[in-house]
Each structure stands twice: as C-alpha cells, then as structure tokens.
PDB file of N, CA and C in Angstrom:
ATOM      1  N   LEU A   1       6.025  33.361 -10.010  1.00 53.00           N
ATOM      2  CA  LEU A   1       6.078  34.188  -8.745  1.00 53.00           C
ATOM      3  C   LEU A   1       6.459  33.107  -7.512  1.00 53.00           C
ATOM      4  N   ASN A   2       7.517  33.251  -6.980  1.00 59.00           N
ATOM      5  CA  ASN A   2       7.990  32.386  -6.075  1.00 59.00           C
ATOM      6  C   ASN A   2       8.571  33.080  -5.044  1.00 59.00           C
ATOM      7  N   LYS A   3       7.479  33.141  -3.943  1.00 64.00           N
ATOM      8  CA  LYS A   3       7.690  33.782  -2.715  1.00 64.00           C
ATOM      9  C   LYS A   3       7.521  32.986  -1.632  1.00 64.00           C
ATOM     10  N   VAL A   4       8.334  32.996  -0.427  1.00 63.00           N
ATOM     11  CA  VAL A   4       8.233  32.328   0.767  1.00 63.00           C
ATOM     12  C   VAL A   4       7.982  33.137   1.917  1.00 63.00           C
ATOM     13  N   PHE A   5       6.820  32.776   2.605  1.00 64.00           N
ATOM     14  CA  PHE A   5       6.413  33.461   3.583  1.00 64.00           C
ATOM     15  C   PHE A   5       6.558  33.005   5.034  1.00 64.00           C
ATOM     16  N   GLN A   6       6.925  33.573   6.173  1.00 68.00           N
ATOM     17  CA  GLN A   6       7.368  32.998   7.362  1.00 68.00           C
ATOM     18  C   GLN A   6       6.307  32.431   8.126  1.00 68.00           C
ATOM     19  N   ASN A   7       5.032  33.027   8.044  1.00 72.00           N
ATOM     20  CA  ASN A   7       3.808  32.598   8.773  1.00 72.00           C
ATOM     21  C   ASN A   7       2.778  32.419   7.615  1.00 72.00           C
ATOM     22  N   TYR A   8       2.068  31.526   7.361  1.00 72.00           N
ATOM     23  CA  TYR A   8       1.162  30.948   6.557  1.00 72.00           C
ATOM     24  C   TYR A   8       0.404  29.819   7.444  1.00 72.00           C
ATOM     25  N   LEU A   9      -0.760  29.877   6.876  1.00 80.00           N
ATOM     26  CA  LEU A   9      -1.836  28.847   7.113  1.00 80.00           C
ATOM     27  C   LEU A   9      -1.765  27.665   6.219  1.00 80.00           C
ATOM     28  N   PHE A  10      -1.594  27.982   4.850  1.00 83.00           N
ATOM     29  CA  PHE A  10      -0.963  26.717   4.023  1.00 83.00           C
ATOM     30  C   PHE A  10      -0.131  27.211   2.977  1.00 83.00           C
ATOM     31  N   LYS A  11       0.412  26.354   2.190  1.00 85.00           N
ATOM     32  CA  LYS A  11       1.408  26.440   1.152  1.00 85.00           C
ATOM     33  C   LYS A  11       1.210  25.723  -0.167  1.00 85.00           C
ATOM     34  N   ILE A  12       1.235  26.288  -1.272  1.00 87.00           N
ATOM     35  CA  ILE A  12       0.914  25.540  -2.437  1.00 87.00           C
ATOM     36  C   ILE A  12       2.208  25.516  -3.325  1.00 87.00           C
ATOM     37  N   ILE A  13       2.484  24.191  -3.603  1.00 87.00           N
ATOM     38  CA  ILE A  13       3.778  24.047  -4.390  1.00 87.00           C
ATOM     39  C   ILE A  13       3.327  23.334  -5.777  1.00 87.00           C
ATOM     40  N   ARG A  14       3.886  23.944  -6.703  1.00 89.00           N
ATOM     41  CA  ARG A  14       3.812  23.467  -8.255  1.00 89.00           C
ATOM     42  C   ARG A  14       5.085  22.794  -8.628  1.00 89.00           C
ATOM     43  N   ARG A  15       4.816  21.406  -9.049  1.00 90.00           N
ATOM     44  CA  ARG A  15       5.756  20.488  -9.650  1.00 90.00           C
ATOM     45  C   ARG A  15       5.089  20.135 -11.103  1.00 90.00           C
ATOM     46  N   GLN A  16       5.816  20.806 -11.945  1.00 91.00           N
ATOM     47  CA  GLN A  16       5.167  20.432 -13.514  1.00 91.00           C
ATOM     48  C   GLN A  16       3.737  20.326 -13.682  1.00 91.00           C
ATOM     49  N   ASN A  17       3.091  19.369 -13.759  1.00 90.00           N
ATOM     50  CA  ASN A  17       1.641  19.514 -13.900  1.00 90.00           C
ATOM     51  C   ASN A  17       0.837  18.957 -12.572  1.00 90.00           C
ATOM     52  N   SER A  18       1.601  19.074 -11.540  1.00 93.00           N
ATOM     53  CA  SER A  18       0.840  18.864 -10.111  1.00 93.00           C
ATOM     54  C   SER A  18       0.861  19.855  -9.136  1.00 93.00           C
ATOM     55  N   PHE A  19      -0.195  19.857  -8.201  1.00 93.00           N
ATOM     56  CA  PHE A  19       0.071  20.615  -7.193  1.00 93.00           C
ATOM     57  C   PHE A  19      -0.070  20.074  -6.051  1.00 93.00           C
ATOM     58  N   THR A  20       0.704  20.525  -4.765  1.00 91.00           N
ATOM     59  CA  THR A  20       0.472  20.080  -3.427  1.00 91.00           C
ATOM     60  C   THR A  20       0.264  21.257  -2.613  1.00 91.00           C
ATOM     61  N   LEU A  21      -1.040  21.011  -1.904  1.00 90.00           N
ATOM     62  CA  LEU A  21      -1.247  22.128  -0.832  1.00 90.00           C
ATOM     63  C   LEU A  21      -1.357  21.394   0.451  1.00 90.00           C
ATOM     64  N   THR A  22      -0.295  22.112   1.160  1.00 87.00           N
ATOM     65  CA  THR A  22       0.073  21.797   2.511  1.00 87.00           C
ATOM     66  C   THR A  22      -0.391  22.624   3.855  1.00 87.00           C
ATOM     67  N   PHE A  23      -1.002  21.970   4.799  1.00 83.00           N
ATOM     68  CA  PHE A  23      -1.413  22.624   5.944  1.00 83.00           C
ATOM     69  C   PHE A  23      -0.602  21.879   6.986  1.00 83.00           C
ATOM     70  N   PHE A  24       0.600  22.062   7.002  1.00 79.00           N
ATOM     71  CA  PHE A  24       1.489  21.527   7.828  1.00 79.00           C
ATOM     72  C   PHE A  24       1.154  21.579   9.296  1.00 79.00           C
ATOM     73  N   PRO A  25       1.177  20.651  10.175  1.00 77.00           N
ATOM     74  CA  PRO A  25       1.314  19.315  10.057  1.00 77.00           C
ATOM     75  C   PRO A  25       0.125  18.383   9.965  1.00 77.00           C
ATOM     76  N   GLN A  26      -1.150  19.224   9.747  1.00 81.00           N
ATOM     77  CA  GLN A  26      -2.304  18.281   9.894  1.00 81.00           C
ATOM     78  C   GLN A  26      -2.722  17.751   8.564  1.00 81.00           C
ATOM     79  N   MET A  27      -2.183  18.426   7.219  1.00 83.00           N
ATOM     80  CA  MET A  27      -2.602  17.711   6.138  1.00 83.00           C
ATOM     81  C   MET A  27      -2.157  18.147   4.855  1.00 83.00           C
ATOM     82  N   MET A  28      -2.033  17.377   3.982  1.00 87.00           N
ATOM     83  CA  MET A  28      -1.599  17.578   2.725  1.00 87.00           C
ATOM     84  C   MET A  28      -2.238  16.910   1.314  1.00 87.00           C
ATOM     85  N   LEU A  29      -2.654  17.811   0.550  1.00 89.00           N
ATOM     86  CA  LEU A  29      -3.359  17.395  -0.691  1.00 89.00           C
ATOM     87  C   LEU A  29      -2.555  17.570  -2.021  1.00 89.00           C
ATOM     88  N   ASN A  30      -2.752  16.326  -2.756  1.00 91.00           N
ATOM     89  CA  ASN A  30      -1.945  16.418  -3.801  1.00 91.00           C
ATOM     90  C   ASN A  30      -3.003  16.189  -5.090  1.00 91.00           C
ATOM     91  N   TYR A  31      -2.736  17.203  -6.121  1.00 93.00           N
ATOM     92  CA  TYR A  31      -3.654  17.072  -7.369  1.00 93.00           C
ATOM     93  C   TYR A  31      -2.675  16.955  -8.650  1.00 93.00           C
ATOM     94  N   ASP A  32      -3.027  15.871  -9.557  1.00 92.00           N
ATOM     95  CA  ASP A  32      -2.294  15.826 -10.544  1.00 92.00           C
ATOM     96  C   ASP A  32      -2.925  16.106 -11.912  1.00 92.00           C
ATOM     97  N   GLY A  33      -4.030  16.738 -11.805  1.00 88.00           N
ATOM     98  CA  GLY A  33      -4.932  16.909 -12.933  1.00 88.00           C
ATOM     99  C   GLY A  33      -6.058  16.205 -13.143  1.00 88.00           C
ATOM    100  N   ASN A  34      -6.034  14.869 -12.651  1.00 88.00           N
ATOM    101  CA  ASN A  34      -6.726  13.695 -12.817  1.00 88.00           C
ATOM    102  C   ASN A  34      -7.364  13.119 -11.543  1.00 88.00           C
ATOM    103  N   SER A  35      -6.738  13.385 -10.357  1.00 87.00           N
ATOM    104  CA  SER A  35      -7.144  12.872  -9.043  1.00 87.00           C
ATOM    105  C   SER A  35      -6.428  13.549  -7.985  1.00 87.00           C
ATOM    106  N   VAL A  36      -7.171  13.493  -6.707  1.00 85.00           N
ATOM    107  CA  VAL A  36      -6.744  14.216  -5.605  1.00 85.00           C
ATOM    108  C   VAL A  36      -6.429  13.227  -4.562  1.00 85.00           C
ATOM    109  N   GLN A  37      -5.206  13.263  -3.894  1.00 85.00           N
ATOM    110  CA  GLN A  37      -4.720  12.320  -2.750  1.00 85.00           C
ATOM    111  C   GLN A  37      -4.570  13.287  -1.504  1.00 85.00           C
ATOM    112  N   VAL A  38      -5.272  12.756  -0.558  1.00 83.00           N
ATOM    113  CA  VAL A  38      -5.270  13.589   0.659  1.00 83.00           C
ATOM    114  C   VAL A  38      -4.495  12.676   1.773  1.00 83.00           C
ATOM    115  N   LEU A  39      -3.589  13.121   2.488  1.00 81.00           N
ATOM    116  CA  LEU A  39      -2.587  12.667   3.223  1.00 81.00           C
ATOM    117  C   LEU A  39      -2.888  13.399   4.681  1.00 81.00           C
ATOM    118  N   ALA A  40      -3.393  12.688   5.600  1.00 80.00           N
ATOM    119  CA  ALA A  40      -3.712  13.411   6.958  1.00 80.00           C
ATOM    120  C   ALA A  40      -2.739  12.931   7.966  1.00 80.00           C
ATOM    121  N   GLY A  41      -2.194  14.050   8.679  1.00 80.00           N
ATOM    122  CA  GLY A  41      -1.313  13.898   9.925  1.00 80.00           C
ATOM    123  C   GLY A  41      -1.933  13.148  10.926  1.00 80.00           C
ATOM    124  N   PRO A  42      -0.925  12.336  11.891  1.00 78.00           N
ATOM    125  CA  PRO A  42      -1.463  11.501  12.740  1.00 78.00           C
ATOM    126  C   PRO A  42      -2.329  12.107  13.971  1.00 78.00           C
ATOM    127  N   GLN A  43      -2.059  13.589  14.056  1.00 77.00           N
ATOM    128  CA  GLN A  43      -3.043  14.200  14.953  1.00 77.00           C
ATOM    129  C   GLN A  43      -4.431  14.264  14.695  1.00 77.00           C
ATOM    130  N   MET A  44      -4.823  13.866  13.202  1.00 75.00           N
ATOM    131  CA  MET A  44      -6.120  13.859  12.511  1.00 75.00           C
ATOM    132  C   MET A  44      -6.899  12.594  12.911  1.00 75.00           C
ATOM    133  N   LYS A  45      -6.311  11.543  13.475  1.00 73.00           N
ATOM    134  CA  LYS A  45      -6.880  10.432  13.818  1.00 73.00           C
ATOM    135  C   LYS A  45      -8.019  10.409  14.616  1.00 73.00           C
ATOM    136  N   GLY A  46      -8.952   9.802  13.854  1.00 69.00           N
ATOM    137  CA  GLY A  46     -10.656   9.876  14.606  1.00 69.00           C
ATOM    138  C   GLY A  46     -11.276  11.131  14.873  1.00 69.00           C
ATOM    139  N   GLN A  47     -10.491  11.992  14.263  1.00 69.00           N
ATOM    140  CA  GLN A  47     -11.279  13.336  14.216  1.00 69.00           C
ATOM    141  C   GLN A  47     -12.079  13.927  13.056  1.00 69.00           C
ATOM    142  N   HIS A  48     -12.266  13.059  12.132  1.00 67.00           N
ATOM    143  CA  HIS A  48     -13.229  13.357  11.052  1.00 67.00           C
ATOM    144  C   HIS A  48     -14.016  12.158  10.430  1.00 67.00           C
ATOM    145  N   CYS A  49     -14.884  12.610   9.626  1.00 65.00           N
ATOM    146  CA  CYS A  49     -15.786  11.444   9.025  1.00 65.00           C
ATOM    147  C   CYS A  49     -16.229  11.801   7.956  1.00 65.00           C
ATOM    148  N   GLY A  50     -16.842  10.813   6.825  1.00 65.00           N
ATOM    149  CA  GLY A  50     -17.611  11.070   5.568  1.00 65.00           C
ATOM    150  C   GLY A  50     -16.780  10.333   4.642  1.00 65.00           C
ATOM    151  N   MET A  51     -16.664  10.615   3.537  1.00 67.00           N
ATOM    152  CA  MET A  51     -16.351  10.049   2.462  1.00 67.00           C
ATOM    153  C   MET A  51     -14.963   9.280   2.316  1.00 67.00           C
ATOM    154  N   CYS A  52     -14.044  10.060   3.251  1.00 67.00           N
ATOM    155  CA  CYS A  52     -12.688   9.511   3.162  1.00 67.00           C
ATOM    156  C   CYS A  52     -12.432   8.452   4.531  1.00 67.00           C
ATOM    157  N   GLY A  53     -13.519   8.539   5.063  1.00 67.00           N
ATOM    158  CA  GLY A  53     -13.382   7.258   6.294  1.00 67.00           C
ATOM    159  C   GLY A  53     -13.196   8.209   7.570  1.00 67.00           C
ATOM    160  N   ASP A  54     -13.037   7.496   8.639  1.00 69.00           N
ATOM    161  CA  ASP A  54     -12.843   7.856  10.087  1.00 69.00           C
ATOM    162  C   ASP A  54     -11.415   8.170  10.493  1.00 69.00           C
ATOM    163  N   TYR A  55     -10.697   7.566   9.904  1.00 68.00           N
ATOM    164  CA  TYR A  55      -9.162   7.486  10.125  1.00 68.00           C
ATOM    165  C   TYR A  55      -8.930   7.045  11.615  1.00 68.00           C
ATOM    166  N   ASN A  56      -9.489   5.968  11.960  1.00 69.00           N
ATOM    167  CA  ASN A  56      -9.474   5.526  13.323  1.00 69.00           C
ATOM    168  C   ASN A  56      -8.584   4.201  13.446  1.00 69.00           C
ATOM    169  N   ARG A  57      -8.261   3.601  12.147  1.00 68.00           N
ATOM    170  CA  ARG A  57      -7.336   2.647  12.187  1.00 68.00           C
ATOM    171  C   ARG A  57      -8.061   1.499  12.211  1.00 68.00           C
ATOM    172  N   ASN A  58      -9.382   1.561  12.229  1.00 70.00           N
ATOM    173  CA  ASN A  58     -10.399   0.381  12.150  1.00 70.00           C
ATOM    174  C   ASN A  58     -11.046   0.375  10.738  1.00 70.00           C
ATOM    175  N   THR A  59     -10.652  -0.829  10.159  1.00 68.00           N
ATOM    176  CA  THR A  59     -11.156  -0.891   8.661  1.00 68.00           C
ATOM    177  C   THR A  59     -12.672  -1.342   8.394  1.00 68.00           C
ATOM    178  N   TYR A  60     -13.484  -1.129   9.696  1.00 69.00           N
ATOM    179  CA  TYR A  60     -14.708  -1.914   9.647  1.00 69.00           C
ATOM    180  C   TYR A  60     -15.335  -0.351   9.498  1.00 69.00           C
ATOM    181  N   HIS A  61     -16.801  -0.106   8.831  1.00 69.00           N
ATOM    182  CA  HIS A  61     -17.517   0.908   8.875  1.00 69.00           C
ATOM    183  C   HIS A  61     -16.959   1.847   8.010  1.00 69.00           C
ATOM    184  N   GLU A  62     -15.997   1.417   7.188  1.00 75.00           N
ATOM    185  CA  GLU A  62     -15.429   2.627   6.400  1.00 75.00           C
ATOM    186  C   GLU A  62     -16.199   3.153   5.317  1.00 75.00           C
ATOM    187  N   PHE A  63     -17.176   2.299   4.763  1.00 80.00           N
ATOM    188  CA  PHE A  63     -18.136   2.748   3.474  1.00 80.00           C
ATOM    189  C   PHE A  63     -19.437   3.233   4.208  1.00 80.00           C
ATOM    190  N   ILE A  64     -19.601   4.548   4.440  1.00 81.00           N
ATOM    191  CA  ILE A  64     -20.534   5.102   5.208  1.00 81.00           C
ATOM    192  C   ILE A  64     -21.211   6.355   4.332  1.00 81.00           C
ATOM    193  N   ASP A  65     -22.471   6.328   4.340  1.00 84.00           N
ATOM    194  CA  ASP A  65     -22.909   7.143   3.478  1.00 84.00           C
ATOM    195  C   ASP A  65     -23.346   8.597   4.471  1.00 84.00           C
ATOM    196  N   PRO A  66     -23.857   9.653   3.562  1.00 83.00           N
ATOM    197  CA  PRO A  66     -23.959  10.675   4.568  1.00 83.00           C
ATOM    198  C   PRO A  66     -24.781  10.939   5.514  1.00 83.00           C
ATOM    199  N   GLN A  67     -25.887   9.872   5.709  1.00 83.00           N
ATOM    200  CA  GLN A  67     -26.811   9.499   6.710  1.00 83.00           C
ATOM    201  C   GLN A  67     -25.876   8.524   7.980  1.00 83.00           C
ATOM    202  N   MET A  68     -24.528   8.101   7.655  1.00 81.00           N
ATOM    203  CA  MET A  68     -24.040   7.363   8.787  1.00 81.00           C
ATOM    204  C   MET A  68     -24.368   5.987   8.598  1.00 81.00           C
ATOM    205  N   CYS A  69     -25.097   5.422   7.397  1.00 84.00           N
ATOM    206  CA  CYS A  69     -25.554   4.118   7.212  1.00 84.00           C
ATOM    207  C   CYS A  69     -24.211   3.379   6.696  1.00 84.00           C
ATOM    208  N   SER A  70     -24.192   2.100   6.973  1.00 82.00           N
ATOM    209  CA  SER A  70     -23.141   1.225   6.575  1.00 82.00           C
ATOM    210  C   SER A  70     -23.505   1.066   4.936  1.00 82.00           C
ATOM    211  N   LEU A  71     -22.495   1.005   4.116  1.00 84.00           N
ATOM    212  CA  LEU A  71     -22.651   0.551   2.868  1.00 84.00           C
ATOM    213  C   LEU A  71     -21.725  -0.803   2.578  1.00 84.00           C
ATOM    214  N   LYS A  72     -21.948  -1.289   1.620  1.00 84.00           N
ATOM    215  CA  LYS A  72     -21.350  -2.723   1.265  1.00 84.00           C
ATOM    216  C   LYS A  72     -19.991  -2.543   0.551  1.00 84.00           C
ATOM    217  N   THR A  73     -20.000  -1.661  -0.787  1.00 84.00           N
ATOM    218  CA  THR A  73     -18.914  -1.662  -1.515  1.00 84.00           C
ATOM    219  C   THR A  73     -18.817  -0.264  -1.645  1.00 84.00           C
ATOM    220  N   GLY A  74     -17.460   0.134  -2.417  1.00 81.00           N
ATOM    221  CA  GLY A  74     -17.065   1.645  -2.785  1.00 81.00           C
ATOM    222  C   GLY A  74     -18.085   2.111  -3.823  1.00 81.00           C
ATOM    223  N   ASP A  75     -18.453   1.252  -4.651  1.00 86.00           N
ATOM    224  CA  ASP A  75     -19.377   1.912  -5.763  1.00 86.00           C
ATOM    225  C   ASP A  75     -20.623   2.421  -5.173  1.00 86.00           C
ATOM    226  N   GLU A  76     -20.945   1.751  -3.945  1.00 87.00           N
ATOM    227  CA  GLU A  76     -22.271   2.095  -3.353  1.00 87.00           C
ATOM    228  C   GLU A  76     -22.083   3.459  -2.573  1.00 87.00           C
ATOM    229  N   MET A  77     -20.804   3.473  -2.161  1.00 84.00           N
ATOM    230  CA  MET A  77     -20.263   4.878  -1.448  1.00 84.00           C
ATOM    231  C   MET A  77     -20.108   6.089  -2.276  1.00 84.00           C
ATOM    232  N   ALA A  78     -19.762   5.699  -3.498  1.00 83.00           N
ATOM    233  CA  ALA A  78     -19.766   6.864  -4.479  1.00 83.00           C
ATOM    234  C   ALA A  78     -21.098   7.152  -5.056  1.00 83.00           C
ATOM    235  N   LEU A  79     -22.029   6.181  -5.273  1.00 86.00           N
ATOM    236  CA  LEU A  79     -23.441   6.812  -5.396  1.00 86.00           C
ATOM    237  C   LEU A  79     -24.123   7.458  -4.328  1.00 86.00           C
ATOM    238  N   ALA A  80     -23.691   7.181  -2.782  1.00 86.00           N
ATOM    239  CA  ALA A  80     -24.467   7.709  -1.720  1.00 86.00           C
ATOM    240  C   ALA A  80     -24.128   9.252  -1.695  1.00 86.00           C
ATOM    241  N   TRP A  81     -22.657   9.496  -2.234  1.00 84.00           N
ATOM    242  CA  TRP A  81     -22.146  10.925  -2.072  1.00 84.00           C
ATOM    243  C   TRP A  81     -22.226  11.670  -3.242  1.00 84.00           C
ATOM    244  N   THR A  82     -22.820  11.010  -4.106  1.00 82.00           N
ATOM    245  CA  THR A  82     -22.914  11.988  -5.653  1.00 82.00           C
ATOM    246  C   THR A  82     -24.033  13.014  -5.376  1.00 82.00           C
ATOM    247  N   LEU A  83     -23.919  14.121  -5.875  1.00 76.00           N
ATOM    248  CA  LEU A  83     -24.612  15.321  -5.623  1.00 76.00           C
ATOM    249  C   LEU A  83     -26.249  14.920  -6.000  1.00 76.00           C
ATOM    250  N   ASP A  84     -26.866  15.602  -5.366  1.00 70.00           N
ATOM    251  CA  ASP A  84     -28.328  15.548  -5.649  1.00 70.00           C
ATOM    252  C   ASP A  84     -28.960  15.402  -7.145  1.00 70.00           C
ATOM    253  N   ASN A  85     -29.839  14.931  -7.508  1.00 65.00           N
ATOM    254  CA  ASN A  85     -30.273  14.672  -8.911  1.00 65.00           C
ATOM    255  C   ASN A  85     -30.260  16.132  -9.363  1.00 65.00           C
ATOM    256  N   LYS A  86     -30.879  16.993  -8.819  1.00 69.00           N
ATOM    257  CA  LYS A  86     -30.954  18.407  -9.476  1.00 69.00           C
ATOM    258  C   LYS A  86     -29.616  18.979 -10.010  1.00 69.00           C
ATOM    259  N   TYR A  87     -28.440  18.393  -9.568  1.00 68.00           N
ATOM    260  CA  TYR A  87     -27.281  18.840 -10.272  1.00 68.00           C
ATOM    261  C   TYR A  87     -26.804  17.766 -11.347  1.00 68.00           C
ATOM    262  N   CYS A  88     -27.614  16.913 -11.575  1.00 70.00           N
ATOM    263  CA  CYS A  88     -26.924  15.964 -12.332  1.00 70.00           C
ATOM    264  C   CYS A  88     -27.783  15.774 -13.659  1.00 70.00           C
ATOM    265  N   SER A  89     -27.333  15.260 -15.087  1.00 75.00           N
ATOM    266  CA  SER A  89     -28.472  15.238 -16.112  1.00 75.00           C
ATOM    267  C   SER A  89     -28.949  13.655 -16.067  1.00 75.00           C
ATOM    268  N   GLN A  90     -28.215  13.091 -15.441  1.00 76.00           N
ATOM    269  CA  GLN A  90     -28.933  11.525 -15.260  1.00 76.00           C
ATOM    270  C   GLN A  90     -29.277  11.339 -13.945  1.00 76.00           C
ATOM    271  N   LYS A  91     -30.566  10.407 -13.994  1.00 78.00           N
ATOM    272  CA  LYS A  91     -31.116  10.299 -12.484  1.00 78.00           C
ATOM    273  C   LYS A  91     -30.036   9.273 -11.708  1.00 78.00           C
ATOM    274  N   ILE A  92     -29.759   9.692 -10.531  1.00 77.00           N
ATOM    275  CA  ILE A  92     -28.914   9.008  -9.613  1.00 77.00           C
ATOM    276  C   ILE A  92     -29.740   8.135  -8.645  1.00 77.00           C
ATOM    277  N   THR A  93     -29.615   6.896  -8.501  1.00 81.00           N
ATOM    278  CA  THR A  93     -30.152   5.989  -7.680  1.00 81.00           C
ATOM    279  C   THR A  93     -29.483   5.729  -6.349  1.00 81.00           C
ATOM    280  N   LYS A  94     -29.654   6.253  -5.428  1.00 83.00           N
ATOM    281  CA  LYS A  94     -28.919   6.128  -4.489  1.00 83.00           C
ATOM    282  C   LYS A  94     -29.072   5.060  -3.350  1.00 83.00           C
ATOM    283  N   PRO A  95     -27.960   4.077  -2.800  1.00 85.00           N
ATOM    284  CA  PRO A  95     -28.301   2.885  -2.074  1.00 85.00           C
ATOM    285  C   PRO A  95     -29.176   3.267  -0.826  1.00 85.00           C
ATOM    286  N   ALA A  96     -30.164   2.210  -0.465  1.00 83.00           N
ATOM    287  CA  ALA A  96     -30.868   2.540   0.855  1.00 83.00           C
ATOM    288  C   ALA A  96     -30.114   2.302   1.925  1.00 83.00           C
ATOM    289  N   CYS A  97     -30.583   2.590   2.967  1.00 79.00           N
ATOM    290  CA  CYS A  97     -29.876   2.490   4.404  1.00 79.00           C
ATOM    291  C   CYS A  97     -30.419   0.787   4.861  1.00 79.00           C
ATOM    292  N   ALA A  98     -29.465   0.038   4.867  1.00 65.00           N
ATOM    293  CA  ALA A  98     -30.170  -1.264   5.122  1.00 65.00           C
ATOM    294  C   ALA A  98     -30.181  -1.708   6.740  1.00 65.00           C
ATOM    295  N   MET A  99     -29.443  -0.502   7.578  1.00 62.00           N
ATOM    296  CA  MET A  99     -29.507  -0.622   8.982  1.00 62.00           C
ATOM    297  C   MET A  99     -30.661  -0.158   9.558  1.00 62.00           C
ATOM    298  N   LYS A 100     -30.994  -0.759  10.693  1.00 57.00           N
ATOM    299  CA  LYS A 100     -32.225  -0.161  11.476  1.00 57.00           C
ATOM    300  C   LYS A 100     -31.644   1.516  12.175  1.00 57.00           C
ATOM    301  N   GLU A 101     -30.425   1.366  12.561  1.00 56.00           N
ATOM    302  CA  GLU A 101     -30.184   2.438  13.325  1.00 56.00           C
ATOM    303  C   GLU A 101     -28.907   3.042  12.813  1.00 56.00           C
ATOM    304  N   PRO A 102     -28.625   4.198  12.369  1.00 52.00           N
ATOM    305  CA  PRO A 102     -27.035   4.752  11.908  1.00 52.00           C
ATOM    306  C   PRO A 102     -26.107   4.358  12.717  1.00 52.00           C
ATOM    307  N   ILE A 103     -24.788   4.085  12.331  1.00 55.00           N
ATOM    308  CA  ILE A 103     -23.604   3.872  13.089  1.00 55.00           C
ATOM    309  C   ILE A 103     -23.405   5.328  13.990  1.00 55.00           C
ATOM    310  N   PRO A 104     -23.075   5.042  15.151  1.00 55.00           N
ATOM    311  CA  PRO A 104     -22.995   6.364  16.124  1.00 55.00           C
ATOM    312  C   PRO A 104     -21.407   7.003  15.745  1.00 55.00           C
TER     313      PRO A 104
END
C-alpha cells in the first residue's frame, strides 16, 4: 500500500527493515528493529524535558530523573526511568536524589 496524502499530521516510511515516522518539520523517529533514534527540529529547542534531555544546547544537567534531580551517569539515568517494580520481574533499585532541591 503506497499512498500519498496531501494533508497529513505524520508520515510513515518503510525502507527494508527500518521505519521512519515523520512529523515534519518538528520531529523524526527512526526505528531499525533494535533501537529508536529521535531527531528534533530546531523549533523544538528548549521546549521539552525528560529522558532525552531538554535540547537547549547546554550539556549540563542532561542526566535528569523523573523528579528532575541531577544524576551522574547514563546508567543511573536508565535505572531512574525504568518502569516501576510492579512491571518488572527483577527488583529495580533506582538512584536516590542527591540534591536538596530539584533542578527547575
């Protein structure tokens, strides 16, 4: 099924074993069966936060947990954003917030 629509919110493109989901010009997601790559357009700078950072061109405070506490490593960040223990078969120990106040 190959159809092109004039007015669309997003477009899905399949290339062999990979998919690209395009929300032009804001964002593009690439999936190859193993990993997801998110590419944000320049108008998205400084407008989001979370596991992917805040895209403000400042490399400080990129490792942030869901409570907006600063973390030291990518491993800590992955643990902090892991689903709650009720969804996992193994106990997940999340890093503690070492800051007195979360990052604004």
